[in-house]
Coordinates of C-alpha atoms and ligand atoms in Angstrom, one line a residue:
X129 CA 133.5 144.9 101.6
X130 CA 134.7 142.6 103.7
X131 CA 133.8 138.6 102.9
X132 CA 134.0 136.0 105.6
X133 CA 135.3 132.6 106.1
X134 CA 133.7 130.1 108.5
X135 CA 135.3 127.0 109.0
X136 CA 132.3 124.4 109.9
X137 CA 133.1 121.1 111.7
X138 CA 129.5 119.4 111.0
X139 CA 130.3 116.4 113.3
X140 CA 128.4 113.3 114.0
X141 CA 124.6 112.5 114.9
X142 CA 122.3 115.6 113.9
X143 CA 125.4 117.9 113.6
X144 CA 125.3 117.9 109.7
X145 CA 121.6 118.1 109.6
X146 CA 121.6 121.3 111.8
X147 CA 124.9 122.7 109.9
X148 CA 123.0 122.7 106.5
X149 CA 119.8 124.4 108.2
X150 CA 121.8 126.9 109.5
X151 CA 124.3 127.3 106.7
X152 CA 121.0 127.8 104.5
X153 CA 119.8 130.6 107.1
X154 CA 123.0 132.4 107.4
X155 CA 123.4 132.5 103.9
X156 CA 120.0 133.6 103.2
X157 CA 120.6 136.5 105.3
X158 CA 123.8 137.8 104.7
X159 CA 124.5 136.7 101.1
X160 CA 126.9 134.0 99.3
X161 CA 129.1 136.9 98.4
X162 CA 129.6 138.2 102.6
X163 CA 130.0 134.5 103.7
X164 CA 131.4 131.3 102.7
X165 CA 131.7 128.5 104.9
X166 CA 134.3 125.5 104.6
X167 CA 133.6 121.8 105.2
X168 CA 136.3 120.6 107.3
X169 CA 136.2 116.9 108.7
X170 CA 136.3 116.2 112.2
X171 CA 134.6 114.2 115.6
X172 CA 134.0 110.8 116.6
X173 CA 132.9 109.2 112.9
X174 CA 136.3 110.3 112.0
X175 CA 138.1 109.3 115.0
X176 CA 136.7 105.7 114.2
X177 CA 137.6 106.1 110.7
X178 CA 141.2 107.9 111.0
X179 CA 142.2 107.4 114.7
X180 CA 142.0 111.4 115.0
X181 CA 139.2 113.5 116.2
X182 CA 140.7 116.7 115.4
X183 CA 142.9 116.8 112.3
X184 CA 145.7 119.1 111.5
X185 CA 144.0 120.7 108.4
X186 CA 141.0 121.5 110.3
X187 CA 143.2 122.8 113.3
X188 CA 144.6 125.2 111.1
X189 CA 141.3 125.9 109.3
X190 CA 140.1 127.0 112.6
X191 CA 142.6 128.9 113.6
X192 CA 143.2 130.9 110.6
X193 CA 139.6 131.5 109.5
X194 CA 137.1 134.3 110.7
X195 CA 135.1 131.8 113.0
X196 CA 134.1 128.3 113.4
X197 CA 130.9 127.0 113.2
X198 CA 130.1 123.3 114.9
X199 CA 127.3 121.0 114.8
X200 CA 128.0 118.4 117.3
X201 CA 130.5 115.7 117.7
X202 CA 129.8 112.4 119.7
X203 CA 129.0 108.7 118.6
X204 CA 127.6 106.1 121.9
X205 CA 130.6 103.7 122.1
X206 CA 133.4 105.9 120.8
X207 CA 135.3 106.1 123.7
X208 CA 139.2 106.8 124.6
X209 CA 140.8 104.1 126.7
X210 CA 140.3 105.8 129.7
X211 CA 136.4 105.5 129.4
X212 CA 136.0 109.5 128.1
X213 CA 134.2 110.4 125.2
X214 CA 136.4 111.2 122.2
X215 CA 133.4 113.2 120.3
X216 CA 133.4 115.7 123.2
X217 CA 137.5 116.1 123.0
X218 CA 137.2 117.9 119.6
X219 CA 135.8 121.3 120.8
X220 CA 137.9 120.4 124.1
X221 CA 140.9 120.8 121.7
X222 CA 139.8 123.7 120.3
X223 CA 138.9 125.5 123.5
X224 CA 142.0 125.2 125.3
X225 CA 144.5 125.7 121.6
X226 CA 142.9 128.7 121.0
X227 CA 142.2 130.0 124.8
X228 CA 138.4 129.9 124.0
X229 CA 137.5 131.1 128.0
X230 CA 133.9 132.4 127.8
X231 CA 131.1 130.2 127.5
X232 CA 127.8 132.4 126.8
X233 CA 125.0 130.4 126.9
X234 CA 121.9 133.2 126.3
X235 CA 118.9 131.8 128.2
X236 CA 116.1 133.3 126.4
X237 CA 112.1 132.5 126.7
X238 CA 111.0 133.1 123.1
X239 CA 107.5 134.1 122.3
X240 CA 105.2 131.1 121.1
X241 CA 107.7 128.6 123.0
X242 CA 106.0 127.6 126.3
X243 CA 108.4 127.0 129.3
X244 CA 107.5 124.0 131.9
X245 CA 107.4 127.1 135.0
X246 CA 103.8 128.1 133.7
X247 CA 104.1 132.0 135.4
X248 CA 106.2 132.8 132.4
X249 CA 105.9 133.6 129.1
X250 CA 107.5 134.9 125.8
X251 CA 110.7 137.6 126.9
X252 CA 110.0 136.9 130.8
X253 CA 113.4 135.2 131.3
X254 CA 116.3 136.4 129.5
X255 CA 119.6 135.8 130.6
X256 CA 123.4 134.7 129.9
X257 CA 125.5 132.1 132.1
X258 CA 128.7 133.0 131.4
X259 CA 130.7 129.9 132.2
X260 CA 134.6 129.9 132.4
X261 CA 135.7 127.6 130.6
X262 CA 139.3 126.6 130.3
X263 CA 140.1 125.6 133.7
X264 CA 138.2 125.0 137.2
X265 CA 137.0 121.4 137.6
X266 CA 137.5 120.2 134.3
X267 CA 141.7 121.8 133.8
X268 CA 142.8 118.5 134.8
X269 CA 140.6 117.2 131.9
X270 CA 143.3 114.0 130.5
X271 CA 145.3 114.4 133.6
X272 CA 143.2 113.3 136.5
X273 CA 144.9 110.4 138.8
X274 CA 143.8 106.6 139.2
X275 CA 145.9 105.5 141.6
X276 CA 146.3 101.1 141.8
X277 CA 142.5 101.0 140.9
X278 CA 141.5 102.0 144.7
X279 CA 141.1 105.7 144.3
X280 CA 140.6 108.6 141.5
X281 CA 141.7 112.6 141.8
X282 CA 140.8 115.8 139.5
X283 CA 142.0 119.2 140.7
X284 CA 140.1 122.2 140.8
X285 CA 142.1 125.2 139.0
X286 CA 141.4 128.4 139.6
X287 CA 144.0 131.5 138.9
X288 CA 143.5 135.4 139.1
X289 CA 144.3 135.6 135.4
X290 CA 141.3 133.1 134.4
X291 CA 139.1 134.4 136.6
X292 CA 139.8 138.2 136.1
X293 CA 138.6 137.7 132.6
X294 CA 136.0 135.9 132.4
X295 CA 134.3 138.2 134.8
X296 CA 135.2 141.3 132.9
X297 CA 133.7 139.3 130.0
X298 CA 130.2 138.9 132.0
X299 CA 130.4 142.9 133.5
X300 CA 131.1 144.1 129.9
X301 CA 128.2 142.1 128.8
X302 CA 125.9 143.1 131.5
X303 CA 126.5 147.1 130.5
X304 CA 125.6 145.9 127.0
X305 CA 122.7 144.3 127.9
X306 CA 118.9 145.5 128.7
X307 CA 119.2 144.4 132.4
X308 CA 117.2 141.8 134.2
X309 CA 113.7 141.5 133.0
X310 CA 112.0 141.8 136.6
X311 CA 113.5 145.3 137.2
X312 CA 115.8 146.4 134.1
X313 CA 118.9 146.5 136.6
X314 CA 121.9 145.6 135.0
X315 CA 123.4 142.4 137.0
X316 CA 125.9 140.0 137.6
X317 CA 125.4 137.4 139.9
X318 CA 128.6 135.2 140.9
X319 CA 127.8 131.6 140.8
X320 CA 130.0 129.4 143.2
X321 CA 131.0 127.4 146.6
X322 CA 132.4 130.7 148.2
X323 CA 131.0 128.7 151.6
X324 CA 133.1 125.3 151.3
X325 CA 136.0 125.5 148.7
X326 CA 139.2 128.0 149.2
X327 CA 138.9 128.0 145.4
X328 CA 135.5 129.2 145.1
X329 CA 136.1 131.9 148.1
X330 CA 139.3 133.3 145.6
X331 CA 137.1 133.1 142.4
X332 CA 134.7 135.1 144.2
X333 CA 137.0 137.5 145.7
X334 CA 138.6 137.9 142.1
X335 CA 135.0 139.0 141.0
X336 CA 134.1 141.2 143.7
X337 CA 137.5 143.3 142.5
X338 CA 137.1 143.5 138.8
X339 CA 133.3 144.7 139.9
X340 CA 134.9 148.2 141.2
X341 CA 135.5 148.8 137.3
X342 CA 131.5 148.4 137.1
X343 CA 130.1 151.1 139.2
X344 CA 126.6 151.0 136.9
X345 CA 126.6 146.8 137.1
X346 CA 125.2 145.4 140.3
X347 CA 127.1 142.3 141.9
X348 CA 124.9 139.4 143.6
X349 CA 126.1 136.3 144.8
X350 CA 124.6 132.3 144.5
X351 CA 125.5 129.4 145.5
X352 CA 125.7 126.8 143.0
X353 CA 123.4 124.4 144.8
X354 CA 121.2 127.6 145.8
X355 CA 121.1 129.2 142.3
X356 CA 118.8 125.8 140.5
X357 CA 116.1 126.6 143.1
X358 CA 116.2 130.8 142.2
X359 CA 116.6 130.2 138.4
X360 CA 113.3 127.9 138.8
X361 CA 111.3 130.1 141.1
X362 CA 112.7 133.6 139.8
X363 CA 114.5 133.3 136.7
X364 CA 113.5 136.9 135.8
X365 CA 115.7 138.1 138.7
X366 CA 118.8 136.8 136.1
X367 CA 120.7 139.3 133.9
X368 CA 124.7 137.6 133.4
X369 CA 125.7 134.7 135.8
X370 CA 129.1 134.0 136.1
X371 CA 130.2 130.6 136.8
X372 CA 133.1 128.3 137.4
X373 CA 133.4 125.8 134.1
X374 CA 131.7 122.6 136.0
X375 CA 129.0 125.3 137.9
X376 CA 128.3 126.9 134.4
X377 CA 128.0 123.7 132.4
X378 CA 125.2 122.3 134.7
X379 CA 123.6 125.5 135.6
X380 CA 123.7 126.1 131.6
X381 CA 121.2 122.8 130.7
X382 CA 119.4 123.4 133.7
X383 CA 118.7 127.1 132.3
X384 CA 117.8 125.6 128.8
X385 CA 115.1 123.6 130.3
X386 CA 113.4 126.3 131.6
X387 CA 113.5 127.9 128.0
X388 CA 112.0 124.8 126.0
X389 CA 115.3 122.6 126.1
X390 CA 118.7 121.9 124.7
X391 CA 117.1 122.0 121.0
X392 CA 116.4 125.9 121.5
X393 CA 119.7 127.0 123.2
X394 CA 122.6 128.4 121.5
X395 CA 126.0 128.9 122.9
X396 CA 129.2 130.5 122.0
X397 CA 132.9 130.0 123.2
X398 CA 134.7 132.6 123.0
X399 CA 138.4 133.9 123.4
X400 CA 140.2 137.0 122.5
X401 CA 141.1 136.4 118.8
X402 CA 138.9 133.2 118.1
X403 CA 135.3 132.0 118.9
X404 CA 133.8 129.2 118.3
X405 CA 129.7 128.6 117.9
X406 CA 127.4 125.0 118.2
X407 CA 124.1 124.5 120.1
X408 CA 124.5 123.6 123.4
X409 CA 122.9 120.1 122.5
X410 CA 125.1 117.0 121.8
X411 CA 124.8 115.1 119.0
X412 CA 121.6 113.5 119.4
X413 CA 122.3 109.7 118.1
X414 CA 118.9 109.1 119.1
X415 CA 117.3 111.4 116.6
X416 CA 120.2 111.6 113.8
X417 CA 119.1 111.1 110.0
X418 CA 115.6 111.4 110.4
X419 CA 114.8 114.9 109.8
X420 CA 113.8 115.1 113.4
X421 CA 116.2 117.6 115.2
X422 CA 115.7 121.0 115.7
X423 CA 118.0 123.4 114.0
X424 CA 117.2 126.7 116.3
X425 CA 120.2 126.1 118.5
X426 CA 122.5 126.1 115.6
X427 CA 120.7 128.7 113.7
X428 CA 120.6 131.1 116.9
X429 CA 124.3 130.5 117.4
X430 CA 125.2 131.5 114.1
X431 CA 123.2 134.8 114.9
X432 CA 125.6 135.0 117.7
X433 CA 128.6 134.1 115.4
X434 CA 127.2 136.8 113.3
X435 CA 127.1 139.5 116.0
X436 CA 130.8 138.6 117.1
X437 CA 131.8 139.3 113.9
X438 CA 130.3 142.5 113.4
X439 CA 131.9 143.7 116.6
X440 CA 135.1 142.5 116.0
X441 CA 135.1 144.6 112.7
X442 CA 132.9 147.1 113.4
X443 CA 130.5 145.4 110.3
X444 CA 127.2 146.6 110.3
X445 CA 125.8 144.6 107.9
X446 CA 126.5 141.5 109.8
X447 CA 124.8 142.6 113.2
X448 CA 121.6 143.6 110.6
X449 CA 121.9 140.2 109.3
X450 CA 122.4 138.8 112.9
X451 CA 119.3 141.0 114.1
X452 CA 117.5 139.6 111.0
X453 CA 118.0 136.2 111.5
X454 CA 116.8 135.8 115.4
X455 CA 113.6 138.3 114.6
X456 CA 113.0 135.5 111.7
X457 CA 113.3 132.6 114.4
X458 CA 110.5 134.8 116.4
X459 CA 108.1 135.8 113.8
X460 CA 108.1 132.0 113.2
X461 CA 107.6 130.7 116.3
X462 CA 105.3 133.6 117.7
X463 CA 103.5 132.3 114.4
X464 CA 103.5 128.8 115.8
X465 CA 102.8 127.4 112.1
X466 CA 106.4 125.7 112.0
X467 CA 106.9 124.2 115.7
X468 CA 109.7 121.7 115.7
X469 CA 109.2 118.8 117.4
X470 CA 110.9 118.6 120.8
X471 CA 108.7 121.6 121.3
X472 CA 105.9 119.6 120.4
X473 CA 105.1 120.1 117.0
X474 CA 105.5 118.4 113.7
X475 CA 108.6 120.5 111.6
X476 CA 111.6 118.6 110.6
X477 CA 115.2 120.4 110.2
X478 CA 114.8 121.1 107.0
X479 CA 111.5 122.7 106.5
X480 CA 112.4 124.6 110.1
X481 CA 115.0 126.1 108.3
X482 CA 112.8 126.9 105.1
X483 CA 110.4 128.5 107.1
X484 CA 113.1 131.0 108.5
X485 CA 114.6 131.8 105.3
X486 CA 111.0 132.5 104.1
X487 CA 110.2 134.8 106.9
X488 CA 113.6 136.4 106.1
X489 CA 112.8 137.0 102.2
X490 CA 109.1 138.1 102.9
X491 CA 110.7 140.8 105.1
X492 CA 112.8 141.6 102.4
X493 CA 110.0 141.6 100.1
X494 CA 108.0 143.9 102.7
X495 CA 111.0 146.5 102.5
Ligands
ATP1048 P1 126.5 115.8 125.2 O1 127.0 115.0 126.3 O2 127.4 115.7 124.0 O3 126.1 117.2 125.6 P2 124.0 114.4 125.5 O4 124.1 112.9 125.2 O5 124.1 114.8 126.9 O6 125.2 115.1 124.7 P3 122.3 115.4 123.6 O7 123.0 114.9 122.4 O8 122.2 116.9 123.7 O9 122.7 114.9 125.0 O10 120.8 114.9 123.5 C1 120.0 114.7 124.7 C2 118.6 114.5 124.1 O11 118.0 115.7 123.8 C3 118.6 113.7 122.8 O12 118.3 112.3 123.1 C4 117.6 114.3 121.9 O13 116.4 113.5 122.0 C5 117.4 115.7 122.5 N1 117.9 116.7 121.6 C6 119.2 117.2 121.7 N2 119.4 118.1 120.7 C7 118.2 118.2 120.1 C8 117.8 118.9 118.9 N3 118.6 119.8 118.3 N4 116.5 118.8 118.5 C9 115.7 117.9 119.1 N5 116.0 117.2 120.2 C10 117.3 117.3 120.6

């Protein structure tokens, strides 16, 4: 049997507190002997430290292990001369060395969890923004102009190739899928500017062909500016949204809020041979070292890191263990026993992620 190796990057703020919880989970589901996961060093503590954010060792760690798992990176006033955000350049690096082009971020209403649009409840929205995410608005990312201090220029990317996959991407995973949750239909709407930017109309266009491979997957079309208003007044009507990288990355926290936050909402980048798998949160300075984050968008993403592997070789085990660990996370918070608190309860990390290996061993026990 096949045993895996994880390289984890537990960053700065609540990134190693929400590594360990979900290190605990994962291993609590799959076994020590299935998984191991390696420690490699990394983010803006380091940066300050060692003047790198993304070292060598850990490069090649990454790139030559199954998957990487990452807490967060990001420390308030470690900055690159040009005003940027250093902590934020490590999983930048990593995306664009190892072509990580998809961005699912799974928007999922979980029962127990109560969303701020009061007509819905527990499995009522359920759907994944897809966001491209190696070029659009943020290619020139490092590269942008400041001319003589008067005037500052970014260029929007977008090329067939990019495009082309990252919307076969979102139609493969809408014929995977259930469908939308208001009518079952399998759908992907196409999130852009189609009415203002040449770009936009291209990236759309691009879409609209790779469809005609999807004859059972509907196409629908938003406006970015249009689409906040529908996912707050219809979110069920969402199945897979596709999105330029700048489109999906704001649509994406916007979706999370709707679902009970950033400390609920996994995320996954993903590329043909690599992935890479960290909550959609930051790093949380506010909240770091006091037991006070919540580990579910870690421990959800390492679900998804689980499922990725078990597709990628055809592993049943891990998409049981995968299947395991996000029924756990909702027999817990259907419970509503163990609420962590940016949901409004009490749980820190740590006994979060007791309670989910505890739901997972009385299962077990229950076999
Ligand atoms: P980034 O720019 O790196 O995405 P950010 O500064 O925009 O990060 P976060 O680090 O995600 O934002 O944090 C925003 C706020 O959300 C934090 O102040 C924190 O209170 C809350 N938060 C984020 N993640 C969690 C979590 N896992 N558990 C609880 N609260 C969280």
């Amino acid at each position: 049997m096949k045993s895996y190796r994880v390289a984890t990057i537990a960053g700065d703020g609540i990134g190693p507190e929400v590594t360990a919880a979900t290190l605990k989970v994962l291993t609590e589901a799959l076994g020590a002997s299935r998984i191991t996961f390696e420690d490699m060093p990394g983010g803006a503590g380091h940066y300050s430290r060692t003047g790198e954010v993304l070292p060598d060792d850990t490069f090649a760690a990454c790139r030559d292990m199954d998957a990487i798992l990452h807490g967060a990176a990001g420390l308030p006033g470690v900055n690159y001369p040009d005003g940027t955000e250093v902590g934020n350049d490590l999983h930048l690096r990593l995306r664009f060395r190892l072509d990580l082009y998809a961005n699912m971020r799974p928007i999922r209403l979980w029962p127990g969890v109560r969303s701020p649009l009061r007509d819905f409840d527990g499995g009522g929205i359920d759907y994944v923004v897809v966001r491209e995410n190696t070029e659009g608005l943020y290619a020139s990312r490092g590269a942008g102009v400041l001319l003589r201090g008067e005037m500052a220029t970014d260029t929007l990317v977008v090329t067939r190739k990019g495009t082309e996959r990252v919307a076969r991407f979102a139609f493969d995973l809408a014929q995977r899928r259930k469908g939308a949750p208001r009518d079952g239909r399998a759908r992907v709407t196409v999130c852009d500017k189609a009415n203002i930017l040449r770009s936009y109309a291209f990236f759309r266009a691009v879409c609209d062909e790779v469809h005609g491979d999807y004859p059972g997957v509907e196409i629908d079309y938003a406006y970015a500016d249009a689409i906040t208003v529908h996912m707050v007044k219809r979110p069920d009507f969402y199945d897979v949204i596709v999105a330029e990288n700048m489109f999906g990355d704001i649509i994406s926290d916007l979706g999370a809020a709707t679902v009970g936050g950033m400390g609920i909402s996994p995320s996954a980048e993903i590329g043909d041979s690599h992935a890479l798998f960290q909550g959609a949160h930051g790093s949380a300075p506010d909240i770091a070292g006091q037991d006070a984050a919540s580990p579910l968008a870690t421990i959800l993403s390492g679900a998804m890191m689980l499922h990725w592997l078990a597709d990628r070789h055809e592993d049943a085990d891990l998409r049981q263990a995968g299947d395991r660990v996000e029924a756990a996370v909702g027999r817990v918070l259907a419970k509503g026993d163990h609420v962590p608190r940016d949901l409004g309860g009490q749980t820190g990390c740590n006994a979060m992620a007791e309670a989910i290996c505890r739901a997972l061993s009385e299962e077990d026990k229950t076999k």
